[in-house]
Tab-separated table of C-alpha atoms in Angstrom:
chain	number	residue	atom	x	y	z
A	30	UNK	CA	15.424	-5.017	18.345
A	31	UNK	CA	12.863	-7.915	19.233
A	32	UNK	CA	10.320	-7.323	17.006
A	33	UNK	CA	8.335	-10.568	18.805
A	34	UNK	CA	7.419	-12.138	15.328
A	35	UNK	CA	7.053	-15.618	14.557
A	36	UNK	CA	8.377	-15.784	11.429
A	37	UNK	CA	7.854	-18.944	10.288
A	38	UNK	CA	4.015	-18.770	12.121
A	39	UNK	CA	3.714	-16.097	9.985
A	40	UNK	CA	4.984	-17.023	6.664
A	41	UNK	CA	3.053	-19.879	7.071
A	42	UNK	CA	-0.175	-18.164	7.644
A	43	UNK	CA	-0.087	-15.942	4.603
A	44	UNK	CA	1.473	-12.826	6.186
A	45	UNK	CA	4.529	-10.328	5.114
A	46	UNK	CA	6.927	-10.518	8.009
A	47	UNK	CA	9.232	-8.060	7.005
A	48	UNK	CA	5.867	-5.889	7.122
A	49	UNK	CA	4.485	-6.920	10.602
A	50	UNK	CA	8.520	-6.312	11.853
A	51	UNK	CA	8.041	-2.766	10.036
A	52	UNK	CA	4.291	-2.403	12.165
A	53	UNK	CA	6.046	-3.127	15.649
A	54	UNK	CA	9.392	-1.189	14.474
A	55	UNK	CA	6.828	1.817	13.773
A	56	UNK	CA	5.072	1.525	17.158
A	57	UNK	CA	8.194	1.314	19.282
A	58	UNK	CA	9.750	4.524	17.206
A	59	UNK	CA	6.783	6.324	17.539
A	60	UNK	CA	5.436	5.543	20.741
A	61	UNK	CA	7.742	4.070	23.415
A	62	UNK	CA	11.242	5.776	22.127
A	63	UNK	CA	9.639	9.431	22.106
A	64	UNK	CA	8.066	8.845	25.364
A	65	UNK	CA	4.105	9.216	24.373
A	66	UNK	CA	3.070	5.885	25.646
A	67	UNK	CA	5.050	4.217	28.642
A	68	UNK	CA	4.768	0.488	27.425
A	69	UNK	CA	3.066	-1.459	25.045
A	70	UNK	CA	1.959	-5.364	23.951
A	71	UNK	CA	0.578	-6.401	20.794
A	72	UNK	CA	-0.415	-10.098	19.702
A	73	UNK	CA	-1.652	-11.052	16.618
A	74	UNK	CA	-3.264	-14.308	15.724
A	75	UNK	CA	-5.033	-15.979	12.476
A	76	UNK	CA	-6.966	-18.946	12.527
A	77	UNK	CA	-6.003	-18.705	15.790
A	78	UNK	CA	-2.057	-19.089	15.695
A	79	UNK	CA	-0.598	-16.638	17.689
A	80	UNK	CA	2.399	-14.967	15.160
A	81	UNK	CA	3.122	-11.534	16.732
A	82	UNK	CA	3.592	-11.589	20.500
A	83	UNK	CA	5.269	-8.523	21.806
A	84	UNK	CA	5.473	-6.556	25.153
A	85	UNK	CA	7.694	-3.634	25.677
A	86	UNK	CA	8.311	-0.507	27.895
A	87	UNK	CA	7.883	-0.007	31.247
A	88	UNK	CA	5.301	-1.114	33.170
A	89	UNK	CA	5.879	0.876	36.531
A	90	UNK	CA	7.129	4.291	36.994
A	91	UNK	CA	9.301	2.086	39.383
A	92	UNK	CA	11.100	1.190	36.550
A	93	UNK	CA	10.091	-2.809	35.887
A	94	UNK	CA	10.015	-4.000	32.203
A	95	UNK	CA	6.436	-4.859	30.737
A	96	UNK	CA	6.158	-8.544	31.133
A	97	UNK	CA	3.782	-10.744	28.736
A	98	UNK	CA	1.707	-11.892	31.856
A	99	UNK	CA	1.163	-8.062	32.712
A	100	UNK	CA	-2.496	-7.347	33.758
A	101	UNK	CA	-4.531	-4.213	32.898
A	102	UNK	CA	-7.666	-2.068	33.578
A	103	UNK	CA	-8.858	-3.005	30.381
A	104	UNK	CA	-12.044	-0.324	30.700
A	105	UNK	CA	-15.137	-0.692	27.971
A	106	UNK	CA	-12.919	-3.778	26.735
A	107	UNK	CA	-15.239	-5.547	29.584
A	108	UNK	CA	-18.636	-4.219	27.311
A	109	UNK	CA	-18.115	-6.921	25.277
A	110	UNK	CA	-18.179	-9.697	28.295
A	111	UNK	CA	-21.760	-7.994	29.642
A	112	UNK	CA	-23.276	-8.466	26.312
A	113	UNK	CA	-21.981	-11.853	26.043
A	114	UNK	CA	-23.203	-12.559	29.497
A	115	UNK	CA	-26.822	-10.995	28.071
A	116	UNK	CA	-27.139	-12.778	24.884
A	117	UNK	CA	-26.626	-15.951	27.061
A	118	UNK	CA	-29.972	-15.325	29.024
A	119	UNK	CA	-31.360	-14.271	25.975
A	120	UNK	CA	-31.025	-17.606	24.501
A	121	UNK	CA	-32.099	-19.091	27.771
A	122	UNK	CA	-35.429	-17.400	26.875
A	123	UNK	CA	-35.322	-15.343	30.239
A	124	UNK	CA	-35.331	-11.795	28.150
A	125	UNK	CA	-35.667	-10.924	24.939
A	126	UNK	CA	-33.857	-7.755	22.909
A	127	UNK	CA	-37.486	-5.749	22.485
A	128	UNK	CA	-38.025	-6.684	26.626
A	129	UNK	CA	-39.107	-2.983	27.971
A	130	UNK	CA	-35.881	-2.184	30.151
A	131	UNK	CA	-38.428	-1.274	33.094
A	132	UNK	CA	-39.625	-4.745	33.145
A	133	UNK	CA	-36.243	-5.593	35.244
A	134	UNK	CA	-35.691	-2.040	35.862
A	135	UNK	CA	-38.475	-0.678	37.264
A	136	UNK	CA	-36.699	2.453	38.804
A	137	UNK	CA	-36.851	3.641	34.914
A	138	UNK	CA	-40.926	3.722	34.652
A	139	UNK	CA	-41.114	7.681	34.890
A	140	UNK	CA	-38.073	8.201	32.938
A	141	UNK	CA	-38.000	11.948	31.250
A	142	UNK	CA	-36.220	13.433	28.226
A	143	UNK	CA	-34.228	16.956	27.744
A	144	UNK	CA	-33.173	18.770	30.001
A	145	UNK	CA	-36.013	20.216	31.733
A	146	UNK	CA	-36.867	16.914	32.782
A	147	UNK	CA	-40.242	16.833	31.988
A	148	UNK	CA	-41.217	15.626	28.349
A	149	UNK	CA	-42.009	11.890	28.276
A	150	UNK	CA	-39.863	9.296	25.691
A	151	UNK	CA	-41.659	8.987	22.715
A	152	UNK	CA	-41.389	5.473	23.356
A	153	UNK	CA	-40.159	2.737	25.939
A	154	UNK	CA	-36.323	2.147	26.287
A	155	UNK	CA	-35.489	-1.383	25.230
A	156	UNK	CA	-32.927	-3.846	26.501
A	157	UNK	CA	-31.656	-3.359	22.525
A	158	UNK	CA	-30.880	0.136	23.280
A	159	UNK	CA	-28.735	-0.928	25.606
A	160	UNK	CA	-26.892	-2.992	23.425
A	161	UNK	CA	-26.306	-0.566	20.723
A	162	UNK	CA	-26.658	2.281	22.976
A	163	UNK	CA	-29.326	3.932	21.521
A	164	UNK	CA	-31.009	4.421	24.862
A	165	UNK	CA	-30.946	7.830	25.484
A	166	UNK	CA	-28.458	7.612	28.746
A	167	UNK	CA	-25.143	9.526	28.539
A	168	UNK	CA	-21.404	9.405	29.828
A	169	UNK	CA	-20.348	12.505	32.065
A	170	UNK	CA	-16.991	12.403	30.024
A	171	UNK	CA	-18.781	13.537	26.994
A	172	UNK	CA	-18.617	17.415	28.163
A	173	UNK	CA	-21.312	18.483	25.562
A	174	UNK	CA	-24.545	18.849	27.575
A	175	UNK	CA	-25.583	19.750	31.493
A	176	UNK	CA	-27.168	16.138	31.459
A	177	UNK	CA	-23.809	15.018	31.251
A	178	UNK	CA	-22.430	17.810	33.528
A	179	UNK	CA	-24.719	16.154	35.890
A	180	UNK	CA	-23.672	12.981	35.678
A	181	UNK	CA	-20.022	14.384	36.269
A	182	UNK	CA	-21.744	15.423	39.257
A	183	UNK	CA	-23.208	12.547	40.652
A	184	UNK	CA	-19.823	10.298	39.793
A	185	UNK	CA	-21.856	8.296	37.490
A	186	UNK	CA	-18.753	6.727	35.134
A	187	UNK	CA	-16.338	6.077	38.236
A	188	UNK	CA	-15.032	2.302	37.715
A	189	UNK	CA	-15.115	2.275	41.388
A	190	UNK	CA	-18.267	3.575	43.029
A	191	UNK	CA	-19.468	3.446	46.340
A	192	UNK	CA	-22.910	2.871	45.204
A	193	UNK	CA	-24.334	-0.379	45.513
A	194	UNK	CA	-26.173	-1.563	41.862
A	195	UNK	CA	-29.683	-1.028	42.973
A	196	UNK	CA	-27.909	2.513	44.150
A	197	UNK	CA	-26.637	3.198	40.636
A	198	UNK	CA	-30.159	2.655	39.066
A	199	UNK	CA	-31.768	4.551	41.247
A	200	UNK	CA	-29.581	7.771	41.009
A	201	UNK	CA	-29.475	7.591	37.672
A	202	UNK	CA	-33.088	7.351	37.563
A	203	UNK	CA	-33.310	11.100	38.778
A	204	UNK	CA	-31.723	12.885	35.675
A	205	UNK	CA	-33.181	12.847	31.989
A	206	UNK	CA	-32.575	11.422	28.669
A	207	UNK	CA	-30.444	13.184	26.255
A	208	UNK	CA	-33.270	11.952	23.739
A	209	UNK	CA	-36.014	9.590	22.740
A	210	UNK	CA	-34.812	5.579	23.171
A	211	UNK	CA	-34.014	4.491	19.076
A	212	UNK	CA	-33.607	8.058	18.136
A	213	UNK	CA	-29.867	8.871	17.990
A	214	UNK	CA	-26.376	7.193	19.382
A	215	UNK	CA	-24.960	7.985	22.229
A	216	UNK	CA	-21.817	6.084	23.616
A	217	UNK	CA	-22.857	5.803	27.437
A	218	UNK	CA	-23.539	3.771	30.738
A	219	UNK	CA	-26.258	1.782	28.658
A	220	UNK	CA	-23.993	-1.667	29.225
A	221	UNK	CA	-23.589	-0.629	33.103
A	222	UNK	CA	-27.547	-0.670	33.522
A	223	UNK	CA	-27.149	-4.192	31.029
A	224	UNK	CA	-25.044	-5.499	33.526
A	225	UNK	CA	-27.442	-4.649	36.750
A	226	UNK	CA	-30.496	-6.741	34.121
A	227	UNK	CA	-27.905	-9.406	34.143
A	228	UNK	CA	-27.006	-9.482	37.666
A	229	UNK	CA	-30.966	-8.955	39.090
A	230	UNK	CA	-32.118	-11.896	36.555
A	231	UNK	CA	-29.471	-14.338	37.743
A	232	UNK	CA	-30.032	-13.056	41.416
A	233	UNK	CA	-25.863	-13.004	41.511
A	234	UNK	CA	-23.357	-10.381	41.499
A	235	UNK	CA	-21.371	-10.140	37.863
A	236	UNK	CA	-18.352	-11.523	39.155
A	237	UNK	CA	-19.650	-14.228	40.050
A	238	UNK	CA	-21.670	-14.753	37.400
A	239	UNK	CA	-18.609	-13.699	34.807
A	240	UNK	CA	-16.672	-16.431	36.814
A	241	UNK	CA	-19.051	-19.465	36.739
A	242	UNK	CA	-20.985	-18.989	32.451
A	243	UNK	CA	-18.084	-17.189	30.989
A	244	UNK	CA	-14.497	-17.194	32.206
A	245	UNK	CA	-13.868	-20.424	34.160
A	246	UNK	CA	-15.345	-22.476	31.149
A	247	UNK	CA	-13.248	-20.485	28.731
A	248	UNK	CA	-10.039	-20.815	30.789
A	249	UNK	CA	-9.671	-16.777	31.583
A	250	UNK	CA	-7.954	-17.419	34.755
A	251	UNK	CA	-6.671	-13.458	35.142
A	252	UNK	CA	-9.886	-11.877	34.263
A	253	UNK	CA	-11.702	-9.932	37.507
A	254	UNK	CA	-13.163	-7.316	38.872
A	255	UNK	CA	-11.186	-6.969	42.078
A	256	UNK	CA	-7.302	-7.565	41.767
A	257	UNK	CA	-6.146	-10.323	43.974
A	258	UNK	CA	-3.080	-9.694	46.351
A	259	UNK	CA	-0.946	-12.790	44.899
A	260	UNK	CA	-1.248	-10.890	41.000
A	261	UNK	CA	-1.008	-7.328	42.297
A	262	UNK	CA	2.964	-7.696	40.857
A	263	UNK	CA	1.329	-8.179	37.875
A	264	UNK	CA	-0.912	-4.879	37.214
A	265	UNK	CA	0.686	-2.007	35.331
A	266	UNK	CA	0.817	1.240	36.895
A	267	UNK	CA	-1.708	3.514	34.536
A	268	UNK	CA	-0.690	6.666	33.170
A	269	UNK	CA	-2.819	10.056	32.249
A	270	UNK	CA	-1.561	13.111	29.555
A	271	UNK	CA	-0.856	16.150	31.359
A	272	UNK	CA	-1.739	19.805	29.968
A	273	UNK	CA	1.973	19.807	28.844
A	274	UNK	CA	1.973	16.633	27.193
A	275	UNK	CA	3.405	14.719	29.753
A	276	UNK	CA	2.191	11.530	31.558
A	277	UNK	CA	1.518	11.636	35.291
A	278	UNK	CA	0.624	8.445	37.176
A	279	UNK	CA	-3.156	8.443	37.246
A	280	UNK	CA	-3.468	5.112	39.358
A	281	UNK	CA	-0.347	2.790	41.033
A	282	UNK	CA	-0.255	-1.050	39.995
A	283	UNK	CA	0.915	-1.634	43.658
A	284	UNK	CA	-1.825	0.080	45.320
A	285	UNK	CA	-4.628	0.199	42.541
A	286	UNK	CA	-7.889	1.365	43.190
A	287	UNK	CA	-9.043	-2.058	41.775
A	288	UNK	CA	-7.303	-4.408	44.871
A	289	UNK	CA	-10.154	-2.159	47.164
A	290	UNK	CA	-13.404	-4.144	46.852
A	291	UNK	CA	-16.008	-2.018	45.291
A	292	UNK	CA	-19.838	-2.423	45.765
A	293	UNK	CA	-20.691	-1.323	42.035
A	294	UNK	CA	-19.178	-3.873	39.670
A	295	UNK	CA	-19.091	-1.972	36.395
A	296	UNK	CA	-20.423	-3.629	33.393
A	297	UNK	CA	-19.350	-1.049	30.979
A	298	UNK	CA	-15.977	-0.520	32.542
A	299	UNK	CA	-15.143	-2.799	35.963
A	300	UNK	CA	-12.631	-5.496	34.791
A	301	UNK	CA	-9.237	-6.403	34.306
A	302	UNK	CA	-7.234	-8.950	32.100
A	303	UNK	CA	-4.452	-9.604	30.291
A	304	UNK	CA	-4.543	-10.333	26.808
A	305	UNK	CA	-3.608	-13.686	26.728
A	306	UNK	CA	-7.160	-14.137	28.564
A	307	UNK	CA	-8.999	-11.593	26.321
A	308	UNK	CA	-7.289	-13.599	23.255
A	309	UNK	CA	-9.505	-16.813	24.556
A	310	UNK	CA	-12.578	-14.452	24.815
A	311	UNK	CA	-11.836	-12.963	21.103
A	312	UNK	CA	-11.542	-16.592	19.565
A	313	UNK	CA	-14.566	-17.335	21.182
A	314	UNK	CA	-16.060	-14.939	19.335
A	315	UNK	CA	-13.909	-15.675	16.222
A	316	UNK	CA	-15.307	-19.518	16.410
A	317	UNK	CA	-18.941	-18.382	16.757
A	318	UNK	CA	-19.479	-18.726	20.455
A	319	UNK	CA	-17.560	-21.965	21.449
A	320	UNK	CA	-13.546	-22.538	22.367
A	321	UNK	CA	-12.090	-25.781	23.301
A	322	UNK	CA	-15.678	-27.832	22.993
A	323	UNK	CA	-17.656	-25.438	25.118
A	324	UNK	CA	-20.338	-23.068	23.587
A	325	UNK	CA	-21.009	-20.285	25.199
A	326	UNK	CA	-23.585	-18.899	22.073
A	327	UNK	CA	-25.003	-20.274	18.964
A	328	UNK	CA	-23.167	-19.235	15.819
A	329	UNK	CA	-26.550	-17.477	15.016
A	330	UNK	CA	-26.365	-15.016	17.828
A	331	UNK	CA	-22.428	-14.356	17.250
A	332	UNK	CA	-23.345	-13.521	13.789
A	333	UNK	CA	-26.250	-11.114	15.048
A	334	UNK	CA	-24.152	-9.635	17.814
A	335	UNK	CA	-21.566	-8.737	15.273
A	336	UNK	CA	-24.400	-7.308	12.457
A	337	UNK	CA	-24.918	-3.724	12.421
A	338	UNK	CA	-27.852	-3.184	14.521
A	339	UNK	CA	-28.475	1.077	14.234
A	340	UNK	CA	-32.327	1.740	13.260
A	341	UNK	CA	-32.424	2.408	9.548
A	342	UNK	CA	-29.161	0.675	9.015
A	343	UNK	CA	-27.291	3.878	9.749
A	344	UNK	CA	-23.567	4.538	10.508
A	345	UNK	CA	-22.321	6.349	13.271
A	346	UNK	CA	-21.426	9.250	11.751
A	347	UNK	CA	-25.328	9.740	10.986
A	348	UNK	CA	-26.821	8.419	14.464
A	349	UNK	CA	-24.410	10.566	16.743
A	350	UNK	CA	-23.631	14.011	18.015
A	351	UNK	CA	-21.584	12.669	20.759
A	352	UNK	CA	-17.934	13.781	21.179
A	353	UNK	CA	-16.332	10.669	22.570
A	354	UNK	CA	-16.723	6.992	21.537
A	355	UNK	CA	-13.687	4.081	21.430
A	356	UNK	CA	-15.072	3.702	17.589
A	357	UNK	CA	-14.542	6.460	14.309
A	358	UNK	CA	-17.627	7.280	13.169
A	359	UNK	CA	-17.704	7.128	9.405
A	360	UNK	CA	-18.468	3.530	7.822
A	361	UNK	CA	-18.636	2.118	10.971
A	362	UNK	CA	-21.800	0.128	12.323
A	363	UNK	CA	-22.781	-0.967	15.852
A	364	UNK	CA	-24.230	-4.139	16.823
A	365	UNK	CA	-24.666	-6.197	19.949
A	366	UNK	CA	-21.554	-5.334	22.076
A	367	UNK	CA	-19.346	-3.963	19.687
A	368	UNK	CA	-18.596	-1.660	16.451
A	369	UNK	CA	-18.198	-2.711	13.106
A	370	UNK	CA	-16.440	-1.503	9.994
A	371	UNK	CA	-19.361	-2.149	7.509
A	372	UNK	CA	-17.019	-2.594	4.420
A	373	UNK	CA	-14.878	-5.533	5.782
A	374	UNK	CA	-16.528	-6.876	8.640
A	375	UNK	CA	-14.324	-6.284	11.469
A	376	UNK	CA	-15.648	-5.556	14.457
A	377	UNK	CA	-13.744	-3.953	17.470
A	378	UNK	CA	-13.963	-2.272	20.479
A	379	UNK	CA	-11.323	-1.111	23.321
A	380	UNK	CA	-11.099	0.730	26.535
A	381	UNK	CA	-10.412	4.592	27.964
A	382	UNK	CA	-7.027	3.212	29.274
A	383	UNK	CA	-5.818	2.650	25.405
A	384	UNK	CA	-6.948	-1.408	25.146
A	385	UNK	CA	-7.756	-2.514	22.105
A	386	UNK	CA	-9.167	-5.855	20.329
A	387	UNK	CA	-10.486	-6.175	16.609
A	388	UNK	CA	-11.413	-9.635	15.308
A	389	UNK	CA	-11.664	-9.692	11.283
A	390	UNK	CA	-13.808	-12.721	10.702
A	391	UNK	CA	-13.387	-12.879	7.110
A	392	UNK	CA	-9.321	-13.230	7.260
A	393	UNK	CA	-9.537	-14.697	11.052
A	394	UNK	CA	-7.247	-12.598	12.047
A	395	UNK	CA	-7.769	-11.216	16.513
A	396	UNK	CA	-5.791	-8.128	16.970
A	397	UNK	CA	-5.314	-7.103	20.832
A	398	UNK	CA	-3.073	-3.955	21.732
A	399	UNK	CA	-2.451	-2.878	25.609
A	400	UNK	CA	-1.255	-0.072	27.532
A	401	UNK	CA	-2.357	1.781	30.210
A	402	UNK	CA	-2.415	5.668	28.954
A	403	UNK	CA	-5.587	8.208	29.796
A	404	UNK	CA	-7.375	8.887	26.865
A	405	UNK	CA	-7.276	6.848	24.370
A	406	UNK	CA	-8.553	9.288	21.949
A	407	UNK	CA	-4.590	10.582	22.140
A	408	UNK	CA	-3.046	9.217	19.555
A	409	UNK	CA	-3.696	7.169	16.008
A	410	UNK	CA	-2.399	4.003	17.486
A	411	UNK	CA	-5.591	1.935	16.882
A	412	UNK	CA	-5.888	2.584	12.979
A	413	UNK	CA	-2.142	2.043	12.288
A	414	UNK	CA	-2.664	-1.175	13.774
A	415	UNK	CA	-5.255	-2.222	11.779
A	416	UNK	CA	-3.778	-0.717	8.855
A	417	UNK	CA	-0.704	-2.104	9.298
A	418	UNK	CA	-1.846	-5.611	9.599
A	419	UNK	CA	-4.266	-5.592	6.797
A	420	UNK	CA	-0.911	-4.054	4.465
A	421	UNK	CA	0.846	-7.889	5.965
A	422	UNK	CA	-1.822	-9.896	4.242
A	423	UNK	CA	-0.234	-12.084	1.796
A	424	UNK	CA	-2.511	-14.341	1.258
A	425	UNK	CA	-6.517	-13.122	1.460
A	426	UNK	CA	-9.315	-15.561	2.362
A	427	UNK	CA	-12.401	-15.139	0.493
């Protein structure tokens, strides 16, 4: 079997390789051989040497082998890009993280909580709420409230939405808080509404704006919203679990939903990529904000973004009643864009299709994991991972 390690990268680097072989050998026996996930790549990198590049399975029901330029719906993964995007204008001194959301978003000014839909926030909803969402605003997919049975409703977490932005804001406008802004967590369409601030105070859409301040100067050629004919041989057909723990195709590489142009470019869920891409976005990050000689942030901000940023200092497990993040809850931290584990320092986040990144700034290591399987609350596959690389290190920085 290929395990797709780099054995003398990795030696070099202070990693067990017989241990990262063991890691992929695990995944593959676990995973692809039984069935439970249809394909699968993994890279690994530290100090930015790449010394675990793997893809494997299928990548159509058609039958065509994963290839390592495969491109996914990579989901939430794309969260981290709209904050990015934010914290740039932030910098640029054109909004600031205690900026009222209604300044740019007036639609919210009457904004009520609970739901009857008539008690008043106990205080305004801040562009940091968004960040961390701690605004109030749900997901339909949670299934634990009828504000979220109305969202459901209304279509609210489609990735592809006939709604124009200005449509989005507005609808969403109509339906009440789950609570206060500050006062719990909720994992939600916070980084959508981020994402119409961005677009309304560039006066752009985000692709365009994603194109010219964040991908074209970091090189993330694959990275879009809409999937261009000439790379549609490249997308992954995505797969959902069935009631009898099967997988049914839930949306066709060859005729995606994401090669239709959509009006509503989701910043909490719109984009695809492949990882090689999201690897240049991750070292970004890993670097403090610059790649190749351009700087995107300040170190500063990085560090901030990747802080724990919950009122009180609080974990999740303590802020939260939700059902459904693409974070545990226990230990863990959120900051700007992205959770943290607030023992070691990694921070992390992935996507409903089963993406995955986690960048451990301490042992510069970048984790990224891909496949395309609906949820990706399914299986354990994110915490082996992590586990399994952190039982490789050899040698510990620090």
């Amino acid at each position: 079997m290929t395990t797709g390690v780099n054995r003398a990268a990795a030696q070099a680097a202070g990693m067990d390789v017989d241990r990262l072989e063991a890691l992929v050998a695990h995944l593959d026996r676990t995973y692809l051989s039984t069935g439970k996930l249809p394909h699968m790549q993994l890279l690994l990198s530290r100090d930015e040497e790449v010394l675990l590049s793997v893809a494997k399975g299928q990548a159509r029901a058609s039958g065509e082998a994963l290839q390592a330029d495969a491109l996914y719906r990579i989901a939430s993964m794309t969260k981290p890009v709209t904050s990015v995007a934010f914290m740039m204008l932030v910098e640029a001194g054109r909004v600031a993280l205690d900026t009222p959301v209604t300044d740019v978003v007036p639609e919210f000014a009457d904004l009520r909580v609970g739901r009857g839909n008539k008690a008043k926030p106990a205080r305004a909803m801040l562009m940091i709420d968004l960040m961390r969402h701690t605004s109030g605003l749900t997901y339909g997919l949670q299934h634990q409230t009828p504000i979220d049975a109305r969202y459901r409703k209304l279509g609210l977490d489609e990735f592809q939405q006939p709604r124009t932005s200005n449509q989005f804001v507005a609808d969403l406008a109509t339906l009440p808080l789950e609570f206060s802004p500050g006062e719990r967590w909720n994992y939600s369409v916070s980084t959508d509404v981020l994402g119409v601030v961005v677009e309304r105070l560039m006066g752009a859409d985000l692709e365009s704006i994603f194109r010219d301040r964040i991908f074209d100067p970091l090189g993330m050629v694959d990275t879009t919203f809409m999937l261009p004919d000439e790379k549609a041989h490249r997308m992954t057909d995505a797969w959902k679990l069935t009631g009898k723990g099967g997988l049914s195709v839930a949306d066709l590489g060859a005729r995606s939903g994401w090669r239709r142009k959509g009006r509503f470019l989701s910043g909490g869920g719109g984009l695809v990529s492949s990882l090689a891409d999201y690897h240049r976005f991750a070292r970004m990050l890993l670097r403090g904000g610059e790649l190749d000689g351009v700087r995107l942030l300040a170190a500063e901000t990085v560090a901030q973004m990747r802080s724990n940023q919950l009122p009180g200092g609080g974990d999740l497990a303590s802020m939260s009643s939700a059902m459904f993040s693409e974070a545990d809850y226990q230990g863990v931290g959120f900051g700007l864009g992205f959770a943290m584990n607030l023992e070691n320092q990694e921070f992390y986040w992935g996507g409903v299709f089963s993406t995955y990144f986690w960048i451990d700034p301490v042992e510069r290591l970048i984790g990224l994991f891909a496949t395309q399987h609906l949820p990706s609350s399914t299986y354990p596959v994110r915490a082996e991972l992590r586990a399994g690389v952190r039982d490789a290190l050899i040698r510990r920085n620090g």
